């Protein structure tokens, strides 16, 4: 499994949507994840999931915003993509998606996000030790703050 989490620290009044998910390369910088071919995402404004879809997505989970932590996981053996909110599993979002995926985050306004690539302090406890770069990361905490 590969997994990462994003915590929303601040949102400006102009932010309508934050999208967290996975995409392949190259990916157009001007499209939110989930909207373009070979991308998936969970969107903050309506709680919908998107896969190659800019036409409205599919009902999936609750909305989210400032103070929430959203996780994105991928199980390459069966192509399952799932999301979490504040450490709670939201269940499978997509099945049988076999790509070389990259963590992807997009927003339509400015915000401050903390991105955690593992390992010991994931809110989703079953993912502790797993990150996007290797099957098991046991000694390194990898995170950064992104101002988008």
Backbone as ProteinMPNN parsed JSONL, in Angstrom:
{"seq_chain_A": "XXXXXXXXXXXXXXXXXXXXXXXXXXXXXXXXXXXXXXXXXXXXXXXXXXXXXXXXXXXXXXXXXXXXXXXXXXXXXXXXXXXXXXXXXXXXXXXXXXXXXXXXXXXXXXXXXXXXXXXXXXXXXXXXXXXXXXXXXXXXXXXXXXXX", "coords_chain_A": {"N_chain_A": [[0.838, -1.182, 0.0], [0.429, 2.272, -0.667], [0.473, 5.532, 0.688], [-0.664, 8.787, 1.693], [-1.171, 11.828, 3.583], [-3.075, 14.861, 3.896], [-3.347, 17.858, 5.581], [-5.557, 20.472, 6.117], [-4.651, 23.613, 6.785], [-5.105, 26.429, 6.554], [-7.529, 28.374, 4.813], [-8.302, 30.563, 2.199], [-10.844, 33.041, 1.532], [-11.404, 32.792, -1.118], [-11.174, 30.153, -1.87], [-12.82, 27.474, -3.249], [-12.721, 24.775, -3.805], [-10.72, 22.042, -2.813], [-8.743, 19.496, -4.047], [-7.765, 16.21, -3.579], [-5.749, 13.531, -4.471], [-4.694, 11.186, -6.936], [-2.56, 11.072, -9.814], [-1.379, 10.536, -13.196], [1.616, 11.14, -15.118], [2.298, 13.165, -18.011], [0.607, 15.82, -16.277], [-1.848, 18.288, -16.639], [-1.265, 21.466, -15.267], [-3.336, 23.204, -14.752], [-5.693, 21.865, -14.221], [-7.863, 20.447, -11.839], [-7.095, 17.598, -9.817], [-8.632, 14.538, -10.746], [-10.31, 15.569, -12.64], [-9.109, 15.334, -15.155], [-7.885, 13.058, -17.704], [-6.745, 9.885, -16.56], [-6.634, 10.367, -13.746], [-7.584, 10.605, -10.306], [-9.651, 11.731, -7.6], [-10.705, 13.174, -4.457], [-12.985, 15.554, -3.567], [-13.24, 18.631, -1.765], [-15.415, 20.453, -1.559], [-17.899, 19.272, -2.144], [-17.739, 16.639, -1.403], [-17.531, 14.68, -3.279], [-16.299, 12.044, -5.441], [-13.947, 11.819, -8.091], [-13.073, 10.584, -11.292], [-11.336, 10.836, -14.081], [-13.165, 12.83, -14.861], [-14.911, 15.688, -15.372], [-17.451, 16.442, -15.074], [-19.056, 16.414, -12.761], [-18.715, 14.235, -10.998], [-19.109, 11.575, -8.511], [-21.205, 10.78, -5.79], [-19.632, 10.374, -2.642], [-18.214, 10.847, 0.009], [-18.154, 12.78, 3.123], [-18.185, 16.435, 3.1], [-15.298, 18.597, 3.468], [-12.757, 20.631, 5.11], [-10.991, 23.427, 6.518], [-8.857, 22.414, 9.113], [-9.329, 19.71, 8.801], [-8.032, 16.427, 8.04], [-7.147, 14.716, 5.241], [-6.679, 11.596, 3.812], [-5.063, 9.621, 1.288], [-4.965, 6.558, -0.263], [-3.388, 3.822, -2.01], [-3.563, 0.638, -3.345], [-1.521, -1.227, -5.08], [-1.551, -3.911, -6.003], [-4.211, -4.758, -6.366], [-5.328, -2.554, -7.51], [-6.832, -0.717, -6.032], [-8.117, 2.342, -4.847], [-8.432, 4.435, -2.075], [-9.872, 6.676, 0.38], [-9.417, 8.671, 3.349], [-10.791, 10.381, 6.191], [-9.798, 12.448, 8.7], [-8.543, 10.281, 9.95], [-10.383, 8.229, 9.733], [-11.531, 5.545, 7.803], [-12.924, 5.918, 4.631], [-13.798, 4.056, 2.905], [-13.569, 2.049, -0.124], [-12.861, 3.882, -3.007], [-12.308, 3.643, -5.723], [-11.797, 0.925, -8.006], [-9.616, -1.507, -9.502], [-7.675, 0.07, -10.864], [-4.96, 0.453, -12.626], [-2.107, 2.023, -12.778], [0.884, 4.021, -12.999], [0.989, 5.912, -10.385], [0.959, 9.234, -8.994], [1.101, 11.232, -6.05], [-1.305, 13.806, -5.813], [-2.394, 17.156, -5.606], [-4.702, 19.756, -5.711], [-6.07, 23.076, -5.983], [-8.516, 25.694, -6.164], [-7.969, 28.175, -5.225], [-6.144, 30.178, -2.775], [-4.414, 28.529, -0.135], [-3.217, 26.961, 2.899], [-1.496, 24.041, 3.312], [-0.581, 21.025, 4.981], [1.428, 18.427, 4.12], [1.811, 15.021, 4.529], [3.983, 12.441, 4.136], [4.48, 10.187, 5.564], [5.837, 8.572, 8.416], [5.142, 7.542, 11.022], [3.179, 9.126, 12.227], [0.691, 9.19, 10.94], [-2.773, 9.899, 10.813], [-4.561, 7.936, 10.114], [-4.301, 4.983, 11.321], [-3.777, 2.359, 10.347], [-2.203, 2.812, 8.156], [0.236, 3.596, 9.012], [3.666, 3.697, 8.587], [3.623, 3.313, 5.906], [4.139, 4.866, 2.783], [4.101, 6.96, -0.194], [6.423, 6.472, -1.679], [7.705, 4.028, -1.142], [7.168, 0.603, -0.109], [7.383, 0.306, 2.678], [8.125, 2.59, 5.076], [10.076, 3.094, 7.67], [11.633, 4.63, 9.428], [11.732, 7.319, 8.832], [10.251, 10.451, 8.969], [8.324, 12.138, 6.762], [7.351, 15.15, 5.721], [5.844, 18.213, 4.588], [5.081, 21.695, 4.321], [2.796, 23.206, 2.228], [2.183, 26.107, 0.483], [-0.372, 27.089, -1.31]], "CA_chain_A": [[0.0, 0.0, 0.0], [1.059, 3.588, -0.651], [-0.484, 6.381, 1.384], [-0.23, 10.105, 2.164], [-2.232, 12.626, 4.189], [-3.023, 16.307, 3.727], [-4.121, 18.587, 6.582], [-5.886, 21.825, 5.682], [-4.305, 24.543, 7.856], [-5.785, 27.705, 6.318], [-8.183, 28.544, 3.512], [-8.753, 31.93, 1.942], [-12.249, 33.125, 1.146], [-11.551, 32.493, -2.536], [-11.101, 28.719, -2.118], [-14.073, 26.744, -3.35], [-12.458, 23.341, -3.858], [-9.408, 21.41, -2.723], [-8.829, 18.141, -4.577], [-6.648, 15.361, -3.163], [-5.854, 12.249, -5.146], [-3.567, 10.613, -7.659], [-2.587, 11.286, -11.257], [-0.205, 10.095, -13.939], [2.304, 12.262, -15.751], [2.207, 14.547, -17.542], [-0.725, 16.256, -15.869], [-1.932, 19.74, -16.831], [-1.252, 22.194, -13.999], [-4.54, 24.017, -14.599], [-6.852, 21.004, -13.977], [-7.906, 19.788, -10.538], [-7.05, 16.14, -9.897], [-9.921, 13.903, -10.935], [-10.977, 16.134, -13.816], [-8.414, 15.011, -16.395], [-7.618, 11.645, -17.958], [-5.822, 9.171, -15.674], [-6.528, 10.984, -12.431], [-8.678, 10.367, -9.369], [-9.571, 12.676, -6.487], [-11.802, 13.404, -3.522], [-13.094, 17.016, -3.548], [-13.667, 19.177, -0.472], [-16.635, 21.263, -1.568], [-19.127, 18.487, -2.233], [-17.498, 15.276, -0.942], [-17.665, 13.746, -4.398], [-15.08, 11.462, -6.002], [-13.837, 12.053, -9.527], [-12.116, 9.777, -12.052], [-11.41, 11.267, -15.488], [-14.535, 13.341, -14.925], [-15.107, 17.087, -14.988], [-18.891, 16.689, -15.188], [-19.831, 16.332, -11.532], [-18.285, 13.193, -10.089], [-20.045, 10.628, -7.919], [-21.312, 10.918, -4.337], [-18.673, 9.491, -1.987], [-18.025, 11.054, 1.441], [-18.54, 14.102, 3.622], [-17.373, 17.591, 2.717], [-14.198, 18.823, 4.398], [-12.119, 21.938, 4.978], [-9.983, 23.824, 7.495], [-8.734, 21.559, 10.283], [-9.49, 18.301, 8.451], [-6.929, 15.693, 7.431], [-7.621, 13.77, 4.234], [-5.671, 10.65, 3.366], [-5.284, 8.945, 0.016], [-4.196, 5.325, -0.321], [-3.428, 3.03, -3.242], [-3.079, -0.742, -3.239], [-1.208, -1.537, -6.476], [-1.829, -5.296, -6.406], [-5.584, -4.894, -6.85], [-5.739, -1.294, -8.129], [-7.821, -0.033, -5.195], [-7.832, 3.675, -4.307], [-9.359, 4.759, -0.998], [-9.607, 7.931, 1.067], [-9.754, 8.742, 4.764], [-11.012, 11.728, 6.731], [-9.455, 12.527, 10.124], [-8.173, 8.959, 10.429], [-11.458, 7.255, 9.519], [-11.587, 5.004, 6.452], [-14.155, 6.229, 3.909], [-14.055, 2.889, 2.069], [-12.994, 2.039, -1.462], [-13.394, 4.886, -3.933], [-12.148, 3.131, -7.082], [-11.225, -0.412, -8.104], [-8.955, -1.971, -10.711], [-6.983, 1.172, -11.549], [-3.549, 0.076, -12.711], [-1.284, 3.068, -13.388], [1.933, 4.562, -12.147], [0.313, 7.069, -9.803], [1.709, 10.207, -8.206], [0.233, 12.043, -5.189], [-1.703, 15.035, -6.503], [-3.212, 18.08, -4.828], [-5.022, 20.96, -6.458], [-7.042, 23.97, -5.361], [-8.874, 26.812, -7.035], [-7.695, 29.397, -4.483], [-4.962, 30.033, -1.933], [-4.603, 27.845, 1.14], [-2.011, 26.385, 3.487], [-1.688, 22.613, 3.526], [0.553, 20.238, 5.449], [1.387, 17.137, 3.441], [2.561, 14.029, 5.288], [4.275, 11.228, 3.376], [4.693, 9.056, 6.48], [5.204, 7.293, 8.604], [4.64, 7.176, 12.342], [2.118, 9.972, 12.764], [-0.538, 9.233, 10.16], [-4.006, 9.782, 11.595], [-5.096, 6.625, 9.752], [-3.303, 4.136, 11.973], [-3.398, 1.188, 9.541], [-1.246, 3.208, 7.125], [1.513, 3.983, 9.608], [4.774, 2.959, 8.006], [3.483, 3.264, 4.448], [4.138, 6.151, 2.104], [3.991, 6.79, -1.638], [7.677, 6.142, -2.35], [8.159, 2.662, -0.909], [6.162, -0.146, 0.624], [7.464, 0.499, 4.116], [9.043, 3.62, 5.541], [9.99, 2.844, 9.109], [12.409, 5.505, 10.293], [11.782, 8.711, 8.383], [9.012, 11.219, 8.872], [8.453, 13.022, 5.609], [6.214, 16.046, 5.548], [6.197, 19.583, 4.25], [3.938, 22.593, 4.247], [2.677, 23.801, 0.899], [1.331, 27.277, 0.36], [-0.879, 27.008, -2.678]], "C_chain_A": [[0.88, 1.242, 0.0], [0.021, 4.562, -0.116], [0.15, 7.724, 1.713], [-1.435, 10.824, 2.744], [-1.98, 14.107, 3.986], [-3.923, 16.936, 4.788], [-4.324, 20.014, 6.089], [-5.664, 22.754, 6.868], [-5.06, 25.86, 7.753], [-6.408, 27.683, 4.939], [-8.58, 30.0, 3.357], [-10.223, 31.893, 1.549], [-12.472, 32.776, -0.323], [-11.555, 30.998, -2.835], [-12.505, 28.126, -2.151], [-13.844, 25.244, -3.243], [-10.989, 23.043, -3.635], [-9.618, 19.98, -3.188], [-7.574, 17.373, -4.178], [-6.824, 14.01, -3.835], [-4.558, 11.81, -5.784], [-3.705, 10.949, -9.138], [-1.337, 10.683, -11.878], [0.469, 11.336, -14.511], [2.267, 12.077, -17.261], [0.765, 14.876, -17.174], [-0.798, 17.769, -16.016], [-2.093, 20.472, -15.497], [-2.558, 22.94, -13.733], [-5.799, 23.184, -14.342], [-6.775, 20.411, -12.581], [-7.783, 18.283, -10.727], [-8.464, 15.564, -9.93], [-10.638, 14.371, -12.183], [-10.388, 15.638, -15.133], [-8.174, 13.505, -16.503], [-6.538, 11.096, -17.02], [-5.561, 9.933, -14.38], [-7.769, 10.649, -11.612], [-8.533, 11.361, -8.232], [-10.859, 12.668, -5.674], [-11.839, 14.912, -3.309], [-13.766, 17.514, -2.276], [-15.064, 19.794, -0.484], [-17.927, 20.462, -1.546], [-18.957, 17.038, -1.781], [-17.605, 14.235, -2.046], [-16.299, 13.219, -4.824], [-15.128, 11.615, -7.516], [-12.782, 11.124, -10.116], [-12.298, 10.116, -13.522], [-12.73, 11.981, -15.76], [-14.598, 14.789, -14.473], [-16.587, 17.457, -14.977], [-19.68, 16.477, -13.907], [-19.463, 15.233, -10.576], [-19.421, 12.333, -9.574], [-20.05, 10.845, -6.41], [-20.387, 9.917, -3.659], [-18.626, 9.67, -0.471], [-18.464, 12.437, 1.868], [-17.673, 15.216, 3.031], [-16.291, 17.781, 3.768], [-13.562, 20.169, 4.127], [-11.102, 22.175, 6.068], [-10.036, 22.917, 8.727], [-8.856, 20.075, 9.987], [-8.217, 17.733, 7.84], [-7.516, 14.636, 6.511], [-6.454, 12.9, 3.801], [-6.072, 10.02, 2.055], [-4.383, 7.721, -0.027], [-4.407, 4.587, -1.628], [-2.829, 1.663, -2.967], [-2.806, -1.241, -4.652], [-1.553, -2.959, -6.909], [-3.238, -5.481, -6.939], [-6.139, -3.593, -7.439], [-6.769, -0.509, -7.342], [-7.281, 1.321, -4.734], [-8.89, 3.945, -3.242], [-8.948, 6.078, -0.367], [-10.0, 7.8, 2.532], [-10.018, 10.2, 5.133], [-10.769, 11.659, 8.23], [-9.218, 11.146, 10.72], [-9.216, 7.884, 10.245], [-11.509, 6.84, 8.047], [-12.944, 5.32, 5.816], [-14.543, 5.135, 2.918], [-13.452, 3.082, 0.672], [-13.68, 3.094, -2.326], [-13.376, 4.361, -5.365], [-11.486, 1.761, -7.027], [-10.579, -0.619, -9.469], [-8.375, -0.811, -11.529], [-5.494, 0.877, -11.52], [-2.78, 1.129, -13.504], [-0.068, 3.28, -12.505], [1.391, 5.886, -11.647], [1.28, 7.959, -9.042], [0.727, 10.972, -7.317], [-0.049, 13.385, -5.864], [-2.649, 15.848, -5.635], [-3.469, 19.302, -5.692], [-6.039, 21.782, -5.699], [-7.352, 25.107, -6.328], [-8.724, 28.155, -6.319], [-6.476, 29.182, -3.598], [-5.332, 29.367, -0.606], [-3.253, 27.368, 1.645], [-2.319, 24.945, 3.849], [-0.419, 22.002, 4.104], [0.406, 18.851, 4.851], [2.321, 16.179, 4.167], [2.722, 12.768, 4.432], [4.721, 10.086, 4.285], [5.854, 9.263, 7.402], [4.509, 7.143, 9.952], [3.455, 8.001, 12.828], [0.921, 10.147, 11.834], [-1.73, 9.137, 11.1], [-4.684, 8.44, 11.332], [-4.076, 5.58, 10.189], [-2.879, 2.928, 11.145], [-2.384, 1.528, 8.456], [0.108, 3.597, 7.709], [2.615, 3.068, 9.11], [4.725, 2.88, 6.495], [3.438, 4.667, 3.887], [4.156, 5.924, 0.613], [5.261, 6.295, -2.311], [8.153, 4.733, -2.172], [7.118, 1.928, -0.091], [6.217, 0.065, 2.126], [8.539, 1.534, 4.425], [9.01, 3.562, 7.051], [10.716, 3.857, 9.976], [12.36, 6.973, 9.919], [10.394, 9.317, 8.335], [9.206, 12.192, 7.729], [7.201, 13.869, 5.502], [6.728, 17.407, 5.129], [4.92, 20.398, 4.241], [3.938, 23.239, 2.878], [1.749, 25.001, 1.003], [0.886, 27.344, -1.081], [-1.789, 28.184, -2.943]], "O_chain_A": [[1.954, 1.251, 0.602], [-1.166, 4.444, -0.421], [1.349, 7.803, 1.98], [-2.579, 10.482, 2.442], [-0.837, 14.557, 3.914], [-5.103, 16.603, 4.891], [-3.369, 20.683, 5.692], [-6.404, 22.693, 7.85], [-5.592, 26.354, 8.747], [-5.887, 27.059, 4.014], [-9.13, 30.601, 4.28], [-10.772, 30.828, 1.266], [-13.599, 32.495, -0.73], [-11.904, 30.602, -3.947], [-13.275, 28.261, -1.199], [-14.658, 24.523, -2.667], [-10.117, 23.706, -4.196], [-10.57, 19.323, -2.767], [-6.456, 17.832, -4.412], [-7.9, 13.412, -3.784], [-3.471, 12.031, -5.25], [-4.813, 11.093, -9.654], [-0.37, 10.362, -11.186], [-0.051, 12.446, -14.396], [2.211, 10.946, -17.742], [-0.175, 14.279, -17.699], [0.105, 18.47, -15.56], [-2.962, 20.127, -14.696], [-2.849, 23.271, -12.584], [-6.886, 23.755, -14.251], [-5.72, 19.919, -12.18], [-8.311, 17.741, -11.698], [-9.364, 16.039, -9.238], [-11.479, 13.655, -12.727], [-11.107, 15.535, -16.127], [-8.252, 12.779, -15.513], [-5.548, 11.769, -16.732], [-4.414, 10.118, -13.973], [-8.854, 10.438, -12.153], [-7.422, 11.794, -7.925], [-11.92, 12.231, -6.121], [-10.833, 15.499, -2.912], [-14.718, 16.916, -1.775], [-15.809, 19.663, 0.487], [-18.933, 20.911, -0.997], [-19.928, 16.281, -1.774], [-17.752, 13.044, -1.772], [-15.274, 13.862, -4.598], [-16.189, 11.55, -8.136], [-11.73, 10.903, -9.515], [-13.293, 9.733, -14.138], [-13.347, 11.75, -16.8], [-14.36, 15.081, -13.301], [-16.941, 18.633, -14.884], [-20.904, 16.368, -13.976], [-19.869, 15.287, -9.415], [-20.532, 12.347, -10.104], [-18.995, 11.071, -5.817], [-20.349, 8.747, -4.042], [-18.962, 8.743, 0.266], [-19.067, 13.179, 1.093], [-16.576, 14.969, 2.529], [-16.36, 17.188, 4.845], [-13.779, 20.78, 3.08], [-10.423, 21.245, 6.503], [-11.098, 22.682, 9.303], [-8.52, 19.253, 10.839], [-7.433, 18.445, 7.214], [-8.281, 13.772, 6.941], [-5.38, 13.399, 3.466], [-7.255, 9.896, 1.742], [-3.17, 7.834, 0.151], [-5.452, 4.704, -2.27], [-1.729, 1.547, -2.425], [-3.733, -1.637, -5.358], [-1.826, -3.184, -8.088], [-3.453, -6.268, -7.861], [-7.306, -3.543, -7.827], [-7.51, 0.286, -7.92], [-6.139, 1.43, -4.29], [-10.08, 3.72, -3.46], [-7.824, 6.544, -0.552], [-10.8, 6.943, 2.907], [-9.535, 11.123, 4.477], [-11.438, 10.914, 8.945], [-9.631, 10.866, 11.845], [-8.962, 6.725, 10.572], [-11.527, 7.69, 7.156], [-13.989, 5.024, 6.396], [-15.514, 5.283, 2.177], [-12.905, 4.136, 0.349], [-14.907, 3.185, -2.371], [-14.309, 4.599, -6.131], [-10.71, 1.471, -6.115], [-10.954, 0.015, -10.455], [-8.572, -0.736, -12.742], [-4.846, 1.041, -10.487], [-2.795, 1.132, -14.735], [-0.007, 2.769, -11.387], [1.338, 6.866, -12.39], [2.29, 7.495, -8.514], [-0.362, 11.326, -7.768], [0.852, 14.017, -6.415], [-3.572, 15.317, -5.017], [-2.555, 19.821, -6.333], [-6.783, 21.258, -4.87], [-6.546, 25.435, -7.198], [-9.287, 29.159, -6.757], [-5.843, 28.128, -3.656], [-6.399, 29.605, -0.04], [-2.266, 27.369, 0.908], [-3.263, 24.656, 4.584], [0.688, 22.412, 3.757], [-0.608, 18.181, 5.046], [3.489, 16.495, 4.392], [1.745, 12.12, 4.058], [5.29, 9.107, 3.801], [6.746, 10.071, 7.141], [3.38, 6.656, 10.004], [2.784, 7.591, 13.776], [0.21, 11.148, 11.927], [-1.702, 8.382, 12.072], [-5.311, 7.872, 12.227], [-3.097, 5.331, 9.486], [-1.725, 2.509, 11.23], [-1.764, 0.626, 7.892], [1.036, 3.898, 6.958], [2.522, 1.843, 9.194], [5.681, 2.428, 5.866], [2.783, 5.551, 4.44], [4.221, 4.772, 0.182], [5.193, 5.747, -3.412], [8.948, 4.259, -2.983], [6.276, 2.555, 0.552], [5.181, 0.006, 2.788], [9.707, 1.364, 4.075], [8.01, 3.945, 7.659], [10.434, 3.937, 11.172], [12.91, 7.801, 10.645], [9.477, 8.758, 7.733], [10.15, 12.982, 7.731], [6.116, 13.357, 5.224], [7.908, 17.715, 5.296], [3.818, 19.854, 4.163], [4.958, 23.756, 2.423], [0.652, 24.903, 1.553], [1.687, 27.626, -1.973], [-2.328, 28.312, -4.043]]}, "name": "protein", "num_of_chains": 1, "seq": "XXXXXXXXXXXXXXXXXXXXXXXXXXXXXXXXXXXXXXXXXXXXXXXXXXXXXXXXXXXXXXXXXXXXXXXXXXXXXXXXXXXXXXXXXXXXXXXXXXXXXXXXXXXXXXXXXXXXXXXXXXXXXXXXXXXXXXXXXXXXXXXXXXXX"}
